[in-house]
Amino acid sequence: MKPSSRTPLTRRAAAAAGLALIAAGAHAAHPADLLATFAARAGAAPQPARGQQLFTARHGREWSCASCHGAAPTQAGRHASTGKPIAALAPAANAERFTDPAKVEKWFRRNCNDVVGRECTDGEKADVLAWLAGLRP
Amino acid sequence: MSRPVSTCLLRAAAARSIALAILASVAASAAFGDGPRRDPAAMPAEPAAYRQECGACHVAYPARLLPASSWERLMRRLPQHFGTDASLDEPTRRALEDWLVAGAAGGRRAREAPPQDRITRARWFVHEHDEVPAAAWKRAAVRGPSHCNACHTQADRGDFDEQRVRIPR
C-alpha cells in the first residue's frame, strides 16, 4: 500500500513509534540487560561454562533444567512430567525469551526450587543466562 | 499416526451416552437431581493468565472438570503442585482461583472431590475411560491419562466430544 502523501511525516512517525511500543510490550527488555543486572547484583563476571554445568547436571533431585528444556535449548523441549512442548529457551532461537524481567524471575524461582531445592543466586542466574545467550541455533 | 476408536467402542459409548442422557434428563427433572446445567455464556471469560500460567506446563483443564473444593485446595498449594513449584504472585493466583471456582463442576461431580484432587482419579473419569486398554496409556504418544490432548484432539478448546477421539498407536 502506498502511504498517503498528505499524511504529515511527524504523524506517521508517531504512529510507527506507537506501534513499535505495542509490539514490544510493556516490560520489554533485552537479554543483555537482564544479564548485566544479574551480574551487577552478583558482583562477579558471569561464567557461561559454569552456567552450562548448572543447567545440564542434576543437583541431588529428580530433574535438571535440561530434563524439560533439553541439553541443547536452542531446540524445543518437553515437560518431563506432563509432556507439554516447551519453546526453545536460547534467545537466539526464540526472541521472546528473557525479555520480560518478571517472567524471568518467576520461572527462575519455580524451576530452581524444583531442580536445586532453593532459589538460585544472582550469580547462578547470570551464569546460566550467559551460557544461553551465547548459544546459536 | 492415529486411528479412530473402534466401531465397537463407539457403539458401546453411543449406547452409554444415550442411556446417560435419558438418566440425566430424568434426574434433572427430579428435585434431587443434578440441578441445572451451567450456562457457558454466563461464565466470566477465561483470564489470559490461565493459559499463560497453568497452560504453560499442562493442558488448560476446563474448570468444570473439578469441584470448587478441589480448585481451592490446588490453588492454595501451588508451591507444592504435584511435585513442582507452580507458585504465582498473589493477585494472579487469586484471580485464577476465583475464575476456576466460578466455573467448577456442578451437580453430582460437585459433591465428590477426587482423590488428591486429580481429575484423572475422579469416578466419572475412570468410568468414561474404562474401555481404553491399559497398554494405550503407556504409549509414548499418550504418556498417561493427564495428557487429554493426546487422544482428545480438541481438548485445548475444552472439547472432549467422543467423535473427535483419536487414540495414537
Short mmCIF file of C-alpha atoms in Angstrom, two decimals:
data_model
loop_
_atom_site.label_atom_id
_atom_site.label_comp_id
_atom_site.label_asym_id
_atom_site.label_seq_id
_atom_site.Cartn_x
_atom_site.Cartn_y
_atom_site.Cartn_z
CA MET A 1 0.00 0.00 0.00
CA LYS A 2 1.32 3.47 -0.93
CA PRO A 3 1.40 5.85 2.03
CA SER A 4 -0.70 8.96 1.50
CA SER A 5 1.43 11.96 0.57
CA ARG A 6 -0.91 14.17 2.59
CA THR A 7 -0.06 12.44 5.88
CA PRO A 8 2.38 14.63 7.77
CA LEU A 9 5.67 12.86 8.32
CA THR A 10 5.65 13.52 12.06
CA ARG A 11 2.25 11.92 12.43
CA ARG A 12 3.36 8.83 10.59
CA ALA A 13 6.49 8.63 12.70
CA ALA A 14 4.46 8.96 15.88
CA ALA A 15 2.10 6.21 14.75
CA ALA A 16 5.02 3.96 13.88
CA ALA A 17 6.62 4.59 17.26
CA GLY A 18 3.33 3.78 18.99
CA LEU A 19 3.01 0.52 17.08
CA ALA A 20 6.58 -0.41 17.93
CA LEU A 21 5.85 0.17 21.62
CA ILE A 22 2.76 -2.01 21.47
CA ALA A 23 4.66 -4.74 19.65
CA ALA A 24 7.49 -4.62 22.16
CA GLY A 25 5.17 -4.96 25.15
CA ALA A 26 5.14 -3.00 28.36
CA HIS A 27 8.02 -4.86 30.06
CA ALA A 28 10.27 -5.33 27.08
CA ALA A 29 13.90 -5.77 27.96
CA HIS A 30 16.85 -7.28 26.17
CA PRO A 31 18.54 -10.47 27.42
CA ALA A 32 21.80 -8.48 27.65
CA ASP A 33 20.12 -6.03 30.07
CA LEU A 34 18.97 -8.86 32.31
CA LEU A 35 22.38 -10.49 32.17
CA ALA A 36 24.02 -7.20 33.16
CA THR A 37 21.57 -6.81 36.05
CA PHE A 38 22.22 -10.31 37.43
CA ALA A 39 26.00 -9.89 37.05
CA ALA A 40 25.95 -6.50 38.76
CA ARG A 41 23.91 -7.87 41.66
CA ALA A 42 26.27 -10.83 41.95
CA GLY A 43 29.31 -8.57 41.76
CA ALA A 44 31.14 -11.05 39.53
CA ALA A 45 31.64 -11.71 35.84
CA PRO A 46 29.29 -14.43 34.52
CA GLN A 47 30.86 -17.74 33.54
CA PRO A 48 28.98 -19.49 30.71
CA ALA A 49 30.71 -22.86 31.30
CA ARG A 50 29.53 -22.86 34.90
CA GLY A 51 26.04 -21.98 33.65
CA GLN A 52 26.03 -24.95 31.29
CA GLN A 53 27.12 -27.23 34.14
CA LEU A 54 24.34 -25.93 36.39
CA PHE A 55 21.82 -26.31 33.58
CA THR A 56 22.65 -29.83 32.48
CA ALA A 57 23.59 -31.51 35.79
CA ARG A 58 21.19 -32.79 38.43
CA HIS A 59 21.52 -31.37 41.90
CA GLY A 60 20.50 -34.22 44.16
CA ARG A 61 16.95 -34.19 42.86
CA GLU A 62 14.95 -35.86 40.14
CA TRP A 63 15.21 -33.18 37.46
CA SER A 64 17.85 -30.98 35.87
CA CYS A 65 16.96 -27.87 33.87
CA ALA A 66 17.72 -29.97 30.81
CA SER A 67 15.09 -32.54 31.81
CA CYS A 68 12.46 -30.18 30.42
CA HIS A 69 14.42 -27.68 28.30
CA GLY A 70 16.77 -30.23 26.71
CA ALA A 71 20.56 -30.22 26.84
CA ALA A 72 20.55 -28.12 23.65
CA PRO A 73 17.99 -25.40 24.47
CA THR A 74 18.21 -23.89 21.00
CA GLN A 75 15.56 -26.51 20.31
CA ALA A 76 12.14 -27.02 21.84
CA GLY A 77 11.94 -29.10 24.99
CA ARG A 78 9.21 -31.16 26.60
CA HIS A 79 7.90 -31.01 30.15
CA ALA A 80 9.37 -34.03 31.97
CA SER A 81 6.13 -34.79 33.76
CA THR A 82 3.30 -33.61 31.53
CA GLY A 83 4.96 -33.94 28.11
CA LYS A 84 3.79 -30.48 27.08
CA PRO A 85 6.12 -28.93 24.46
CA ILE A 86 8.27 -26.08 25.74
CA ALA A 87 9.51 -23.49 23.23
CA ALA A 88 13.26 -23.08 22.82
CA LEU A 89 14.92 -21.22 25.69
CA ALA A 90 18.01 -19.78 23.97
CA PRO A 91 17.34 -16.17 22.93
CA ALA A 92 18.95 -16.73 19.51
CA ALA A 93 16.32 -19.38 18.80
CA ASN A 94 13.38 -17.63 20.45
CA ALA A 95 13.31 -13.83 20.50
CA GLU A 96 10.68 -13.72 23.26
CA ARG A 97 12.98 -15.33 25.84
CA PHE A 98 14.49 -13.16 28.58
CA THR A 99 12.63 -10.03 27.53
CA ASP A 100 10.19 -9.84 30.47
CA PRO A 101 12.03 -9.46 33.81
CA ALA A 102 9.02 -10.50 35.92
CA LYS A 103 8.53 -13.66 33.87
CA VAL A 104 12.24 -14.49 34.10
CA GLU A 105 12.24 -14.11 37.90
CA LYS A 106 9.07 -16.16 38.24
CA TRP A 107 10.45 -19.12 36.28
CA PHE A 108 13.90 -18.98 37.89
CA ARG A 109 12.16 -19.08 41.29
CA ARG A 110 9.92 -22.03 40.43
CA ASN A 111 12.41 -24.05 38.45
CA CYS A 112 15.39 -23.57 40.78
CA ASN A 113 13.15 -24.74 43.62
CA ASP A 114 12.37 -27.87 41.61
CA VAL A 115 15.91 -28.54 40.38
CA VAL A 116 18.19 -27.25 43.15
CA GLY A 117 15.76 -27.22 46.07
CA ARG A 118 16.23 -23.50 46.69
CA GLU A 119 16.14 -20.26 44.75
CA CYS A 120 19.14 -19.60 42.51
CA THR A 121 21.59 -16.85 43.36
CA ASP A 122 22.10 -13.86 41.06
CA GLY A 123 25.48 -15.33 40.16
CA GLU A 124 23.91 -18.62 39.10
CA LYS A 125 21.26 -16.83 37.05
CA ALA A 126 23.98 -14.75 35.36
CA ASP A 127 26.00 -17.89 34.55
CA VAL A 128 23.02 -19.71 33.05
CA LEU A 129 21.85 -16.72 31.06
CA ALA A 130 25.39 -16.05 29.80
CA TRP A 131 25.56 -19.63 28.51
CA LEU A 132 22.09 -19.49 26.94
CA ALA A 133 22.75 -16.11 25.32
CA GLY A 134 25.87 -17.48 23.65
CA LEU A 135 24.10 -20.45 22.05
CA ARG A 136 23.39 -20.34 18.31
CA PRO A 137 20.79 -22.47 16.55
CA MET B 1 -0.14 -41.86 13.49
CA SER B 2 -3.64 -42.21 14.83
CA ARG B 3 -6.74 -44.25 14.25
CA PRO B 4 -10.36 -43.74 15.17
CA VAL B 5 -11.57 -45.64 18.20
CA SER B 6 -13.04 -48.93 17.13
CA THR B 7 -16.63 -49.05 15.94
CA CYS B 8 -17.33 -51.40 18.80
CA LEU B 9 -16.07 -48.88 21.32
CA LEU B 10 -18.04 -46.13 19.62
CA ARG B 11 -21.22 -48.15 19.57
CA ALA B 12 -20.91 -49.04 23.23
CA ALA B 13 -20.09 -45.42 24.00
CA ALA B 14 -23.05 -44.17 21.99
CA ALA B 15 -25.39 -46.56 23.77
CA ARG B 16 -23.98 -45.41 27.07
CA SER B 17 -24.31 -41.76 26.09
CA ILE B 18 -27.97 -42.25 25.21
CA ALA B 19 -28.58 -44.09 28.47
CA LEU B 20 -26.78 -41.38 30.38
CA ALA B 21 -28.72 -38.67 28.57
CA ILE B 22 -32.01 -40.32 29.49
CA LEU B 23 -30.87 -40.75 33.07
CA ALA B 24 -29.67 -37.15 33.18
CA SER B 25 -32.96 -35.75 31.90
CA VAL B 26 -34.89 -37.87 34.37
CA ALA B 27 -32.58 -36.78 37.17
CA ALA B 28 -32.73 -33.13 36.14
CA SER B 29 -36.50 -33.17 36.27
CA ALA B 30 -36.42 -34.57 39.78
CA ALA B 31 -35.98 -32.26 42.72
CA PHE B 32 -32.95 -34.20 43.97
CA GLY B 33 -31.29 -34.43 40.55
CA ASP B 34 -28.08 -32.93 39.15
CA GLY B 35 -29.56 -29.45 39.15
CA PRO B 36 -29.48 -27.03 36.25
CA ARG B 37 -26.51 -27.18 33.90
CA ARG B 38 -24.29 -24.14 33.97
CA ASP B 39 -24.81 -21.83 31.05
CA PRO B 40 -21.35 -21.45 29.47
CA ALA B 41 -22.31 -17.99 28.18
CA ALA B 42 -22.89 -16.87 31.75
CA MET B 43 -19.35 -17.81 32.78
CA PRO B 44 -16.84 -14.97 33.01
CA ALA B 45 -14.32 -15.09 30.16
CA GLU B 46 -11.19 -17.16 30.71
CA PRO B 47 -8.45 -14.88 32.09
CA ALA B 48 -5.43 -14.69 29.78
CA ALA B 49 -3.27 -15.76 32.73
CA TYR B 50 -4.93 -19.18 32.81
CA ARG B 51 -3.31 -20.35 29.58
CA GLN B 52 -0.12 -18.37 30.23
CA GLU B 53 0.45 -19.79 33.70
CA CYS B 54 -1.34 -23.12 34.11
CA GLY B 55 -1.32 -23.86 30.38
CA ALA B 56 2.47 -23.37 30.20
CA CYS B 57 3.01 -26.80 31.75
CA HIS B 58 -0.14 -28.80 31.05
CA VAL B 59 -3.47 -28.77 29.27
CA ALA B 60 -5.50 -25.76 30.41
CA TYR B 61 -8.02 -28.11 32.02
CA PRO B 62 -11.58 -26.80 31.86
CA ALA B 63 -12.78 -25.56 35.24
CA ARG B 64 -15.82 -27.83 35.06
CA LEU B 65 -13.64 -30.95 35.47
CA LEU B 66 -13.11 -30.42 39.22
CA PRO B 67 -15.36 -29.34 42.08
CA ALA B 68 -14.79 -25.97 43.72
CA SER B 69 -13.28 -27.57 46.84
CA SER B 70 -10.56 -29.21 44.72
CA TRP B 71 -9.72 -26.00 42.88
CA GLU B 72 -9.49 -24.15 46.18
CA ARG B 73 -7.04 -26.67 47.61
CA LEU B 74 -4.93 -26.80 44.44
CA MET B 75 -4.75 -23.04 44.13
CA ARG B 76 -3.72 -22.65 47.76
CA ARG B 77 -0.92 -25.19 47.48
CA LEU B 78 0.72 -24.06 44.24
CA PRO B 79 4.26 -24.07 45.68
CA GLN B 80 3.75 -27.86 46.09
CA HIS B 81 1.79 -28.65 42.95
CA PHE B 82 2.11 -32.38 42.22
CA GLY B 83 5.82 -32.27 42.93
CA THR B 84 6.65 -28.94 41.33
CA ASP B 85 6.72 -25.32 42.37
CA ALA B 86 3.91 -23.63 40.45
CA SER B 87 3.74 -20.57 42.69
CA LEU B 88 2.15 -17.36 41.39
CA ASP B 89 2.00 -13.78 42.55
CA GLU B 90 -0.99 -13.31 44.84
CA PRO B 91 -3.22 -11.16 42.57
CA THR B 92 -2.86 -13.65 39.70
CA ARG B 93 -3.36 -16.65 41.98
CA ARG B 94 -6.48 -15.10 43.45
CA ALA B 95 -7.95 -14.15 40.07
CA LEU B 96 -7.41 -17.66 38.71
CA GLU B 97 -8.85 -19.32 41.80
CA ASP B 98 -11.96 -17.14 41.64
CA TRP B 99 -12.45 -17.96 37.97
CA LEU B 100 -11.91 -21.70 38.45
CA VAL B 101 -14.31 -21.82 41.41
CA ALA B 102 -16.95 -19.87 39.46
CA GLY B 103 -16.78 -22.40 36.65
CA ALA B 104 -16.24 -25.52 38.78
CA ALA B 105 -18.22 -28.72 38.36
CA GLY B 106 -21.89 -28.55 39.20
CA GLY B 107 -24.34 -31.29 40.11
CA ARG B 108 -23.13 -34.73 41.10
CA ARG B 109 -19.48 -34.08 40.26
CA ALA B 110 -19.50 -31.09 42.62
CA ARG B 111 -20.21 -33.26 45.63
CA GLU B 112 -17.22 -35.59 45.37
CA ALA B 113 -13.66 -34.28 45.27
CA PRO B 114 -11.45 -36.90 43.57
CA PRO B 115 -8.51 -38.42 45.49
CA GLN B 116 -5.59 -35.96 45.61
CA ASP B 117 -7.79 -33.56 43.62
CA ARG B 118 -6.65 -35.31 40.46
CA ILE B 119 -9.09 -35.11 37.56
CA THR B 120 -7.83 -38.49 36.41
CA ARG B 121 -8.84 -40.13 39.70
CA ALA B 122 -12.42 -38.91 39.58
CA ARG B 123 -15.01 -41.65 39.47
CA TRP B 124 -16.57 -40.26 36.29
CA PHE B 125 -13.14 -40.04 34.61
CA VAL B 126 -12.28 -43.65 35.39
CA HIS B 127 -15.71 -44.73 34.18
CA GLU B 128 -15.50 -42.75 30.93
CA HIS B 129 -12.12 -44.29 30.14
CA ASP B 130 -12.74 -47.85 31.23
CA GLU B 131 -12.65 -49.09 27.62
CA VAL B 132 -9.20 -47.68 26.94
CA PRO B 133 -6.73 -50.58 27.02
CA ALA B 134 -4.02 -50.32 29.70
CA ALA B 135 -1.30 -50.53 27.02
CA ALA B 136 -2.68 -47.42 25.26
CA TRP B 137 -1.97 -45.23 28.29
CA LYS B 138 1.68 -46.28 28.21
CA ARG B 139 2.36 -45.41 24.56
CA ALA B 140 4.99 -42.72 24.05
CA ALA B 141 2.45 -40.50 22.30
CA VAL B 142 -0.01 -40.76 25.21
CA ARG B 143 2.16 -40.87 28.35
CA GLY B 144 -0.62 -41.37 30.86
CA PRO B 145 -4.12 -40.10 31.47
CA SER B 146 -3.33 -36.45 32.20
CA HIS B 147 -2.46 -35.63 28.58
CA CYS B 148 -6.02 -35.13 27.36
CA ASN B 149 -4.87 -33.78 24.02
CA ALA B 150 -3.01 -36.98 23.14
CA CYS B 151 -6.38 -38.50 22.21
CA HIS B 152 -8.94 -35.69 22.58
CA THR B 153 -7.77 -33.74 19.58
CA GLN B 154 -9.73 -30.61 20.53
CA ALA B 155 -9.00 -30.71 24.28
CA ASP B 156 -7.23 -27.35 24.16
CA ARG B 157 -10.59 -25.83 23.22
CA GLY B 158 -12.38 -27.66 26.00
CA ASP B 159 -13.97 -30.05 23.51
CA PHE B 160 -13.96 -33.67 24.72
CA ASP B 161 -16.56 -34.99 22.27
CA GLU B 162 -16.10 -38.71 21.76
CA GLN B 163 -16.42 -38.28 18.00
CA ARG B 164 -13.10 -36.46 17.93
CA VAL B 165 -11.14 -39.01 19.95
CA ARG B 166 -8.13 -40.48 18.16
CA ILE B 167 -6.01 -42.87 20.20
CA PRO B 168 -2.42 -42.74 18.88
CA ARG B 169 -0.83 -46.08 18.02
#
